[in-house]
Coordinates of C-alpha atoms and ligand atoms in Angstrom, one line a residue:
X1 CA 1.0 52.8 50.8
X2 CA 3.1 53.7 48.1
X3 CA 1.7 51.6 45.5
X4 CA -1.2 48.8 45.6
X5 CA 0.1 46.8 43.0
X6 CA -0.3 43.3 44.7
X7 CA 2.0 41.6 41.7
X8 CA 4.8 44.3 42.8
X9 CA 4.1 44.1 46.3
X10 CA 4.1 39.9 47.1
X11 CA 5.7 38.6 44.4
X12 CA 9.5 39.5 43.0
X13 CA 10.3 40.7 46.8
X14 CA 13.4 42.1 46.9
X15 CA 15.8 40.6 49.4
X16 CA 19.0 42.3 50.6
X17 CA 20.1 39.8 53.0
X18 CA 21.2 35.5 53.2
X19 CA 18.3 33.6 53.0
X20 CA 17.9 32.3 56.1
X21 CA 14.9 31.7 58.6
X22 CA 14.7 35.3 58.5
X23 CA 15.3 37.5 55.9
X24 CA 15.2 41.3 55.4
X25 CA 14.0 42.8 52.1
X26 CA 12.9 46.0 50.5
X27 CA 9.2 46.7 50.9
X28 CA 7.7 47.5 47.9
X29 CA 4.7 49.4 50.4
X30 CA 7.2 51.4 52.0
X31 CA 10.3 51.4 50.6
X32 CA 12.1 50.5 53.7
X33 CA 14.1 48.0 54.7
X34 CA 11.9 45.3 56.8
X35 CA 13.0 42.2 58.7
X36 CA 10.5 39.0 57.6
X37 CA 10.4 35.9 59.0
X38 CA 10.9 33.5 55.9
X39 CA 7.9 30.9 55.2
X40 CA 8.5 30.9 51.6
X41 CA 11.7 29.6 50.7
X42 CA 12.2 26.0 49.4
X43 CA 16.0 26.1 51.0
X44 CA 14.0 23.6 53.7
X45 CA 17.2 22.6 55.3
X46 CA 18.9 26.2 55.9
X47 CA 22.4 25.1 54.6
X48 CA 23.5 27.2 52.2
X49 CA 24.4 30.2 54.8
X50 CA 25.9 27.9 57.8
X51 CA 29.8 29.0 59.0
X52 CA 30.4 25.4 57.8
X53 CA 29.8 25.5 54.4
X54 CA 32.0 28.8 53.3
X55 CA 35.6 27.7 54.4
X56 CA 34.7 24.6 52.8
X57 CA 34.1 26.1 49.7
X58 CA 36.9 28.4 49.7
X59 CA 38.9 25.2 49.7
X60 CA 37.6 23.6 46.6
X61 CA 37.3 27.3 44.8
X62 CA 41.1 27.6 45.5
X63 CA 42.0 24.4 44.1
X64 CA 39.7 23.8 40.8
X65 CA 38.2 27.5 40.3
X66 CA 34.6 28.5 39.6
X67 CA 33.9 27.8 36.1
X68 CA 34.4 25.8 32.5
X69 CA 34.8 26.0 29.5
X70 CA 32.6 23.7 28.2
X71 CA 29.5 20.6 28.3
X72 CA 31.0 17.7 30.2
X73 CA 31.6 15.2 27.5
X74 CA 34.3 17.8 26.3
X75 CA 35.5 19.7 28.8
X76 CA 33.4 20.8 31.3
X77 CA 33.9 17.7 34.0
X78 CA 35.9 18.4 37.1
X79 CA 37.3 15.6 40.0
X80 CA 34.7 17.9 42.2
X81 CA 31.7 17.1 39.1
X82 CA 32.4 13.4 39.3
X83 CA 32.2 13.5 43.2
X84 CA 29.3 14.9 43.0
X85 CA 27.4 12.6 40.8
X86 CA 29.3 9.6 42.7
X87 CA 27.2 11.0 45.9
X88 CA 24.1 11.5 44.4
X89 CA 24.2 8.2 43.4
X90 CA 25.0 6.7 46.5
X91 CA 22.0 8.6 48.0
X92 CA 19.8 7.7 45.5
X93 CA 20.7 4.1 45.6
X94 CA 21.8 3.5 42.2
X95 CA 24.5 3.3 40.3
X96 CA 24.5 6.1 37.6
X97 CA 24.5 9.6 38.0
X98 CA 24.5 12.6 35.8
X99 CA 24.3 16.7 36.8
X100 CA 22.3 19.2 34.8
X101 CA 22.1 23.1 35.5
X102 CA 18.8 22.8 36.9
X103 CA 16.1 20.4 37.6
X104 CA 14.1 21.8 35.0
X105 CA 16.6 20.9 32.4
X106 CA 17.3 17.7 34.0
X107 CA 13.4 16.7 33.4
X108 CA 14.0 18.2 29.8
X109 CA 16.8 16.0 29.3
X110 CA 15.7 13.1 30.8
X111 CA 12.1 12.8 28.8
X112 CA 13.7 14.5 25.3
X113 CA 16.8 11.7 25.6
X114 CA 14.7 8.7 27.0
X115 CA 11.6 8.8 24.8
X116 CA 10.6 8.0 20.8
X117 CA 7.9 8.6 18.8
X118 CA 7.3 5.3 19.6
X119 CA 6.9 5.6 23.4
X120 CA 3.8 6.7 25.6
X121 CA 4.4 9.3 28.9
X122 CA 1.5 8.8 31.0
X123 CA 2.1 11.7 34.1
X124 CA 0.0 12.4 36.7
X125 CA -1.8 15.6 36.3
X126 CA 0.2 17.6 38.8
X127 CA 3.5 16.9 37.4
X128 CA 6.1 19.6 37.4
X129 CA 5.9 21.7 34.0
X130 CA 9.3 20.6 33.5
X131 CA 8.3 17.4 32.8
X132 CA 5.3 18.6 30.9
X133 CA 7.8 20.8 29.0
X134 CA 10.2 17.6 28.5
X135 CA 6.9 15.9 26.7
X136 CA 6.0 18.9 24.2
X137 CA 9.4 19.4 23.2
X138 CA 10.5 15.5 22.9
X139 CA 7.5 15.5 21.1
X140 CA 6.3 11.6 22.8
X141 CA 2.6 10.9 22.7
X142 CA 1.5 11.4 26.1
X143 CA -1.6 11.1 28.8
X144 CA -2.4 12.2 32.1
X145 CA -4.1 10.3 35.0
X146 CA -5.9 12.4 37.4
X147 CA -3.7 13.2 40.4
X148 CA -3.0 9.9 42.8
X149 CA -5.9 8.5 40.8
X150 CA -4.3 5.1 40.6
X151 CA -7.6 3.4 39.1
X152 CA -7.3 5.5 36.1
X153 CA -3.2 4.7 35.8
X154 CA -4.2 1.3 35.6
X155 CA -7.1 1.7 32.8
X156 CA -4.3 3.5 31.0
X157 CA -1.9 0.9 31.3
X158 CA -4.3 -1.9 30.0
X159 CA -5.4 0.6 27.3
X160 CA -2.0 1.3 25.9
X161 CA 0.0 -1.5 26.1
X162 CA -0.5 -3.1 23.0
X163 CA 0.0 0.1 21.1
X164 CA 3.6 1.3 22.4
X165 CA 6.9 0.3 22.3
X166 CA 7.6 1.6 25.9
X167 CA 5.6 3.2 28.6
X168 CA 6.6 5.5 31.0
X169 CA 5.0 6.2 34.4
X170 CA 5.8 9.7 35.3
X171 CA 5.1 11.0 38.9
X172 CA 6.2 13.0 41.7
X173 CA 7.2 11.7 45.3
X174 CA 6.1 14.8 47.0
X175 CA 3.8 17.4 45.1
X176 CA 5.0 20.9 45.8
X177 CA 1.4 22.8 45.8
X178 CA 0.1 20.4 47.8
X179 CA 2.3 18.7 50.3
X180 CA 1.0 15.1 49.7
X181 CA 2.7 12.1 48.3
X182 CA 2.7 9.7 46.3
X183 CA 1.2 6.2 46.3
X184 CA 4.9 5.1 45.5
X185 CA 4.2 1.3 46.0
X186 CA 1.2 1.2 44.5
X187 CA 3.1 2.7 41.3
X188 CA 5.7 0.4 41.2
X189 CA 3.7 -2.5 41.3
X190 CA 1.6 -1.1 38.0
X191 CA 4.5 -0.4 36.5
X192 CA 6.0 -3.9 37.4
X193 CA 2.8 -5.7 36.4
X194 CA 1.8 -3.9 33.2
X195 CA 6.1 -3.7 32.0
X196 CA 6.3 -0.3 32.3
X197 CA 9.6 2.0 33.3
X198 CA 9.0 4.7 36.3
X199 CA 10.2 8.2 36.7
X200 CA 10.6 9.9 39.7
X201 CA 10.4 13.7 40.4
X202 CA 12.2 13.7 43.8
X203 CA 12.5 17.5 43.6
X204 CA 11.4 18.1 46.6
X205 CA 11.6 15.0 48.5
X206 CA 15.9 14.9 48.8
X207 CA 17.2 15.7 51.6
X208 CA 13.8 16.2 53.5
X209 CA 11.7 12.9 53.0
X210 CA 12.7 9.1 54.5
X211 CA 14.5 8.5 57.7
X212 CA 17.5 9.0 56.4
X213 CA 16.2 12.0 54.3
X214 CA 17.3 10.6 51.3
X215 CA 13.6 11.1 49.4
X216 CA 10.6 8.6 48.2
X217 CA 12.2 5.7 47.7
X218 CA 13.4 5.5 51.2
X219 CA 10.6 6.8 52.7
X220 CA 8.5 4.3 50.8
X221 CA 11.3 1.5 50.6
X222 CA 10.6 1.0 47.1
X223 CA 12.6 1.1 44.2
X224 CA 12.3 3.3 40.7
X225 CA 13.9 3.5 37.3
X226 CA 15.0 7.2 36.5
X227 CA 14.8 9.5 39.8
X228 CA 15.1 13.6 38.9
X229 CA 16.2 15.5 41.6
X230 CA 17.3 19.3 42.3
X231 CA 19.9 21.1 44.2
X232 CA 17.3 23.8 44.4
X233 CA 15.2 22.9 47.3
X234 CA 16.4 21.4 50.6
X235 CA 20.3 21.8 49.7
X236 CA 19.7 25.4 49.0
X237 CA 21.3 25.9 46.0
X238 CA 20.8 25.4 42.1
X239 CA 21.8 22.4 39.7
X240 CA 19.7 18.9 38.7
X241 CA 20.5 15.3 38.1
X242 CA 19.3 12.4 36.7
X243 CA 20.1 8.8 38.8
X244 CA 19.4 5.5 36.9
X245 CA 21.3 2.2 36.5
X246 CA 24.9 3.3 34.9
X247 CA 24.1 2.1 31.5
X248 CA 21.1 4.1 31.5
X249 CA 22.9 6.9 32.4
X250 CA 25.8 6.3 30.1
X251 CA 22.6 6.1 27.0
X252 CA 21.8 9.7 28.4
X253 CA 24.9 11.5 28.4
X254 CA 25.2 11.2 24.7
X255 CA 20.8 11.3 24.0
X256 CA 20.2 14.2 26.1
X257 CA 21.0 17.2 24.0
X258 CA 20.5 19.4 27.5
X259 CA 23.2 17.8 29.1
X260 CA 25.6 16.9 25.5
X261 CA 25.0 20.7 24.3
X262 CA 24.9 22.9 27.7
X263 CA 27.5 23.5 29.6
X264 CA 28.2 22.1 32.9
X265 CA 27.0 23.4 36.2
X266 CA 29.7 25.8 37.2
X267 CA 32.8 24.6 39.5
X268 CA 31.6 27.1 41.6
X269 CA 28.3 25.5 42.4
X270 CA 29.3 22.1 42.7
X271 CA 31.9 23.3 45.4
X272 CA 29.0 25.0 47.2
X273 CA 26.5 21.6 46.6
X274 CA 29.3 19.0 48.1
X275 CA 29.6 21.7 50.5
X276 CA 26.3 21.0 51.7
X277 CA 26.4 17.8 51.0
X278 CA 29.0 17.4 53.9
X279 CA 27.5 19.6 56.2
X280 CA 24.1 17.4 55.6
X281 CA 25.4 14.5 56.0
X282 CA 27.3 15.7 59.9
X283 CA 23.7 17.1 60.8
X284 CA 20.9 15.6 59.1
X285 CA 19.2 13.5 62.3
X286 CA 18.8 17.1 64.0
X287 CA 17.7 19.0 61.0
X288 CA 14.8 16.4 60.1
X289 CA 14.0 16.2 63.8
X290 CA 12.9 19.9 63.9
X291 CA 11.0 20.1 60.6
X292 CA 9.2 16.7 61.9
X293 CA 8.3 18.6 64.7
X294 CA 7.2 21.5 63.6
X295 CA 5.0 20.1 61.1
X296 CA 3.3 18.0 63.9
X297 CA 3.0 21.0 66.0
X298 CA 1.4 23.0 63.0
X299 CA -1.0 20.1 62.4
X300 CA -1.9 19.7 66.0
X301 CA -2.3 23.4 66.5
X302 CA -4.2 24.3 63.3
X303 CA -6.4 21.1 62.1
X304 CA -9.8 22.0 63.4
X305 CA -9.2 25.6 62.1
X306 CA -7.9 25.9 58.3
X307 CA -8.2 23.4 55.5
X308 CA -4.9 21.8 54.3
X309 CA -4.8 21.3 50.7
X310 CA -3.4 17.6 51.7
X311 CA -2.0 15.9 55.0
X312 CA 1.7 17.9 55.4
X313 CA 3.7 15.0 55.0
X314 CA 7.2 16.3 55.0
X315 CA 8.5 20.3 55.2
X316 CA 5.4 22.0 52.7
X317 CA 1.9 23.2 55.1
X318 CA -0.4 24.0 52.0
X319 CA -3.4 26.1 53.2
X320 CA -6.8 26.5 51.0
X321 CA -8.3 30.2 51.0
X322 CA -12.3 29.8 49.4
X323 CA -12.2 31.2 46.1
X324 CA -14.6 34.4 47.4
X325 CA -11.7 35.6 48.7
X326 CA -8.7 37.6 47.6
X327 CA -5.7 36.3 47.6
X328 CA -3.9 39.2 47.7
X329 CA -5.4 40.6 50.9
X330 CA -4.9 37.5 52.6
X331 CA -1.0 37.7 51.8
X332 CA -0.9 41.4 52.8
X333 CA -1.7 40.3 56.2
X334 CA 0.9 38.2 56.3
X335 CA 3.4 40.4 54.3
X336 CA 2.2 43.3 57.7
X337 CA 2.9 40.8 60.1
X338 CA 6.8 40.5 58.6
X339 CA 5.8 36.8 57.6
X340 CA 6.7 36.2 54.1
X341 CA 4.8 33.1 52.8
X342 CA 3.6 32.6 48.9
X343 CA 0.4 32.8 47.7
X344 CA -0.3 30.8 44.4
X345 CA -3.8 31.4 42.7
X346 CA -4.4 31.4 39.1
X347 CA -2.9 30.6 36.5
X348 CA -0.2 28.3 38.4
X349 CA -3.3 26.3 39.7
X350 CA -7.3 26.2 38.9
X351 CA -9.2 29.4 39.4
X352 CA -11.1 27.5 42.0
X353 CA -7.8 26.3 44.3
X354 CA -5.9 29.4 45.7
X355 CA -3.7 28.5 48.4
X356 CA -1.1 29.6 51.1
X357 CA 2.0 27.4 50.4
X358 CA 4.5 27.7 53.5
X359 CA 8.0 25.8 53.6
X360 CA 9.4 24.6 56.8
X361 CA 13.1 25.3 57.5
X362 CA 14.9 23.3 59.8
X363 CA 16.8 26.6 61.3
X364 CA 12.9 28.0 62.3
X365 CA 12.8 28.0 65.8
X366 CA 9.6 26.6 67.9
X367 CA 8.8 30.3 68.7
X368 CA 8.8 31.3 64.6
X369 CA 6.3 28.3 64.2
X370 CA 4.2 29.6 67.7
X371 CA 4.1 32.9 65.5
X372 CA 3.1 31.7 62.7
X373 CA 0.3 29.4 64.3
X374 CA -0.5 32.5 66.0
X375 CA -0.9 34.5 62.8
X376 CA -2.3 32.1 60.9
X377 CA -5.4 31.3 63.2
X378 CA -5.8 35.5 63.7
X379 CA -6.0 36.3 59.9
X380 CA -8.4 32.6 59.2
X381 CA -10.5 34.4 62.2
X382 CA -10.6 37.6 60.7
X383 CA -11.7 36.9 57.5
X384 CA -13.6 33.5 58.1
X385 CA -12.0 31.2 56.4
X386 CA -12.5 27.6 56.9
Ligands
PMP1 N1 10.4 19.5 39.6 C1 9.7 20.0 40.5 C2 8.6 19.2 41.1 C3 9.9 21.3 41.0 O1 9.1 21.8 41.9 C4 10.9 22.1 40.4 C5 11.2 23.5 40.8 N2 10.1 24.3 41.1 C6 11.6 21.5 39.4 C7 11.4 20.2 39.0 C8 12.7 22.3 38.7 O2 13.8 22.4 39.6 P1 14.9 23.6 39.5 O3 14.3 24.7 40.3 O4 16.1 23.0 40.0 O5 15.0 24.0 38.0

């Protein structure tokens, strides 16, 4: 090896190539150019690197260019900007719809814009830090419920009532370091019963979770107030929105100082997301079909053998390593057998809960996921793992 620096080595990989079910990068170890199967990319649908998507592109570029020249309520919104929150609104159900740079600044925006002094955030533990960022900087009293732990939301609810002008339930349909869920239903009720409004990190639920892939609420046939979302994950790109009832939304654009004071998501980008969008929409039965299927197979294949963090309910497999163990060796097998998966230890999660997170793609074939079974089940066997 050249260098044993394990930061170097697993994390900032360099990739010279699309990312795609395989990628190839620059090994740190060796300096050479290596081909990797990709387990670690949240892009869970594949889309951004299809033959479909660039001509597609190309058209919009040609006709409204690739960037602004300022925040949308001045100058910075397009005919391809509105179509874009016009179709995230559809497939979010509601009837407002507004497009940040990211989902982190959308979760900014949305808790900075929504809340008072006056209000109360209560989040559940393993909320995104955006949304932990959203609370600090809006400066709204907040409290956390342990995660899924919908006894203690309740307590909280009856607790804080009286004292607040508005409560807000805040809470994630699928949790990205684990792979679980949310009880959705179960939230909704509280919320209904104790008059409290419901926020939604759909991150990583659109595209990916429901029938229709259209995220928690579908897959849980409920409804929410606020729903975050991200073009980051299963659409491959980058860019966030808020969805909400229209006048919520119109409130926002002119509250949230992230969306009235940045400015907008580049032409470029939105050409590239509706992009997607279309090519989703022509092939979205297949594309959930596969990760479906390979998340059963993985299950089948691996239950009596590792110890999942949760029940893989959609396109994350999170494994647990025992905290004896190093990490870091455990991803260098991996990283030697050309599978590139993410290890997340400490600080993004307790000393104690190390993990192998691996993302599902829709373009992995059933003989990437027999390899990666395969791997998987060698390295647990070689260093005794479960
Ligand atoms: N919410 C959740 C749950 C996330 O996992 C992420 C991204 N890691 C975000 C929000 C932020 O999204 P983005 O990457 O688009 O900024």
């Amino acid at each position: 090896y050249i260098n044993e620096d394990p930061v170097r080595d697993f994390y900032m990989r360099e990739i010279v190539s699309p990312v795609t079910r395989d990628v190839e990068i620059l090994d740190n170890q060796t300096l050479e150019q290596k081909k990797m199967l990709m387990f670690g990319s949240n892009g869970y649908l594949d889309l951004a690197n299809n033959d479909e998507v660039w001509p597609s592109i190309q058209e919009k570029v040609n006709k409204y260019g690739i960037g602004l020249g300022g925040p949308p309520l001045l100058n910075g919104y397009t005919t391809l900007h509105k179509k874009l929150e016009t179709k995230v609104a559809q497939l979010k159900n509601k009837t407002g719809a507004m497009l940040f740079s990211s989902g982190y600044t959308a979760n900014l925006g949305l808790i900075t814009g929504l809340t008072t002094k006056k209000d109360l955030v209560i989040f559940d533990e393993y909320s995104h830090a955006s949304l932990v960022d959203g609370i600090k900087l809006s400066q709204v009293k907040s409290r956390f419920f342990t995660h899924n732990n919908m006894e203690m939301l309740e307590e909280l609810l009856i607790e804080n009532k009286p004292k607040f002008r508005n409560i807000f339930i805040a809470f994630e349909s699928l949790y990205s370091m684990d792979g679980d869920t949310a009880p959705l239903n179960k939230i909704v009720e509280l919320a209904k019963k104790y008059g409290a409004y419901t926020i939604l990190d759909d991150c990583h639920a659109t595209g990916v979770m429901g029938e229709k892939g259209t995220g928690g609420c579908e897959a849980f046939s409920t409804s929410v107030d606020f729903i975050v979302g991200s073009f980051s994950k299963a659409f491959s790109m980058t860019g966030g929105f808020i969805c909400a009832d229209e006048s919520y939304i119109d409130y926002l654009r002119v509250f949230s100082r992230q969306y009235m004071f940045s400015t907008s998501m580049p032409t470029l980008f939105v050409a590239g997301i509706l992009s997607v969008l279309e090519s989703y929409e022509k092939n979205k039965v297949a594309l959930l079909k596969r990760i479906k299927s390979h998340r059963e197979y993985i299950m089948q294949e691996l239950k009596q053998k590792v110890t999942f963090a949760a029940i893989p309910e959609a396109s994350i497999v999170v494994l647990r390593v025992p905290s004896k163990m190093d990490i870091t060796v455990i991803n260098k097998e991996f990283h030697s057998r050309n599978i590139f998966v993410n290890s997340i230890h400490y600080p993004a999660v307790p000393i104690d809960e190390q993990r192998i997170r691996i993302s599902l793609m829709a373009s992995h074939t059933s003989e990437d996921i027999a390899y990666l079974v395969k791997n998987i089940k060698e390295i647990w066997l070689k260093y005794n793992l479960n």
